[in-house]
Amino acid sequence: MTDTHFPERVTLYPVMAIRAARRSSRVGGGYRLYVLAKALDTQGRGSVSRDELREYALSLGVSPRQWQRWIIEARNNDLVTDVQRASGEWELILPSAGVAAYSMGCDGVGTRKAEMSAADLIGPGWKARVWAAYEATHNGKPISRERMQKIVNVPVSTQRYRDAQAGVVRQQNYAKLKAKADSLPGLVEFGTRHKALYVRKDGYIGSRKPDSRFTDIALRAGKGRARKANATLHRMQRNDGLSLMRQALSQDVTPETDATNDQSVYVRLFNFTPAQRRASERKIAKLDLSRRDLYEFSHKAKSGSLVWVEC
DNA sequence: AGAGTAGCCTATCTAGACAT
DNA sequence: ATGTCTAGATAGGCTACTCT
């Protein structure tokens, strides 16, 4: 076999992949071809040989017919540009992530890349595996499906469908609040930002938090150049008058909106280590927020659920 | 003969409705 | 909170065709 020199792993921005995976995007194959091309361009030259990319795709099980459709999609979305070298060989010029995101109509590339196997991009279930890569970027931190829908605009029912198909493991999270059981009636009567309150066996008040999800389909990669890619994208949007209002806070925190003034007044942060918690406290101190929840990981319950203590 | 392609057919997917 | 079902839509495979 001559395939062995082709990359087995690729890195991508799951937020872009999710955009491409939308039925209406008409760039599902084109985007995957772009990801493969980027993986092939190990030197970062900004271009790859068209024949080599075709060979790479076919070695992964892409049919000649698919290749034909995919490269057309990639061209239609400015993800590749054909140029002929003096030698006669055809090269494909590849845009940067930010420019590619702009071409695809993304509002952002997210904050994290993910790494996954190239073969997982091909064949039935690829959308679920790409979704799992997005789940992996949360690194086990609790996040509700509703929140993910707000971020990437994938309906909750579709999220469940994808998770089930990709075998994503879900774990429940419970928070141990500072308040004791005797304050529960007051909390119930006057209301609280905490949902699903109950009295724990140790006498403190507990609250059900969003689930954590885990997968081994993808690894969370470093932050890489997400900031740069987003900056490029947003500059292009501004130039086109397409700039959208963006979140004031990073994706590591969960802003909620106060219905009365539409301002972010509330964040919730989950931290696995004391060092993470201290970093979060510093971050929060700068933000001038009226309300916040901060939790540090405590332990894994017998049931498998994760328990977090309010700080 | 071999490469590329059109069009048909089937598998897969989406997302709402309903059930548990 | 999850699972099941479904109609309608899309993607991908297959085959026969054209062109050189």
Coordinates of C-alpha atoms (C1' of nucleotides) in Angstrom, one line a residue, chain A residues 23 32 63 66 69 160 170 211, chain C residues 2 8-14:
Chain A
R23 CA -28.4 19.8 5.4
R32 CA -14.4 17.7 4.8
S63 CA -15.8 7.2 -4.1
Q66 CA -18.1 11.7 -4.2
R69 CA -19.2 16.3 -5.9
R160 CA -29.5 13.5 21.3
R170 CA -23.5 11.3 29.6
D211 CA -24.9 17.0 32.3
Chain C
dT2 C1' -35.3 10.4 27.0
dG8 C1' -40.4 14.6 3.6
dA9 C1' -35.7 15.8 2.1
dT10 C1' -31.0 14.8 1.0
dA11 C1' -26.7 12.1 0.1
dG12 C1' -24.4 8.5 -1.9
dG13 C1' -24.0 4.1 -4.7
dC14 C1' -24.8 1.9 -9.0

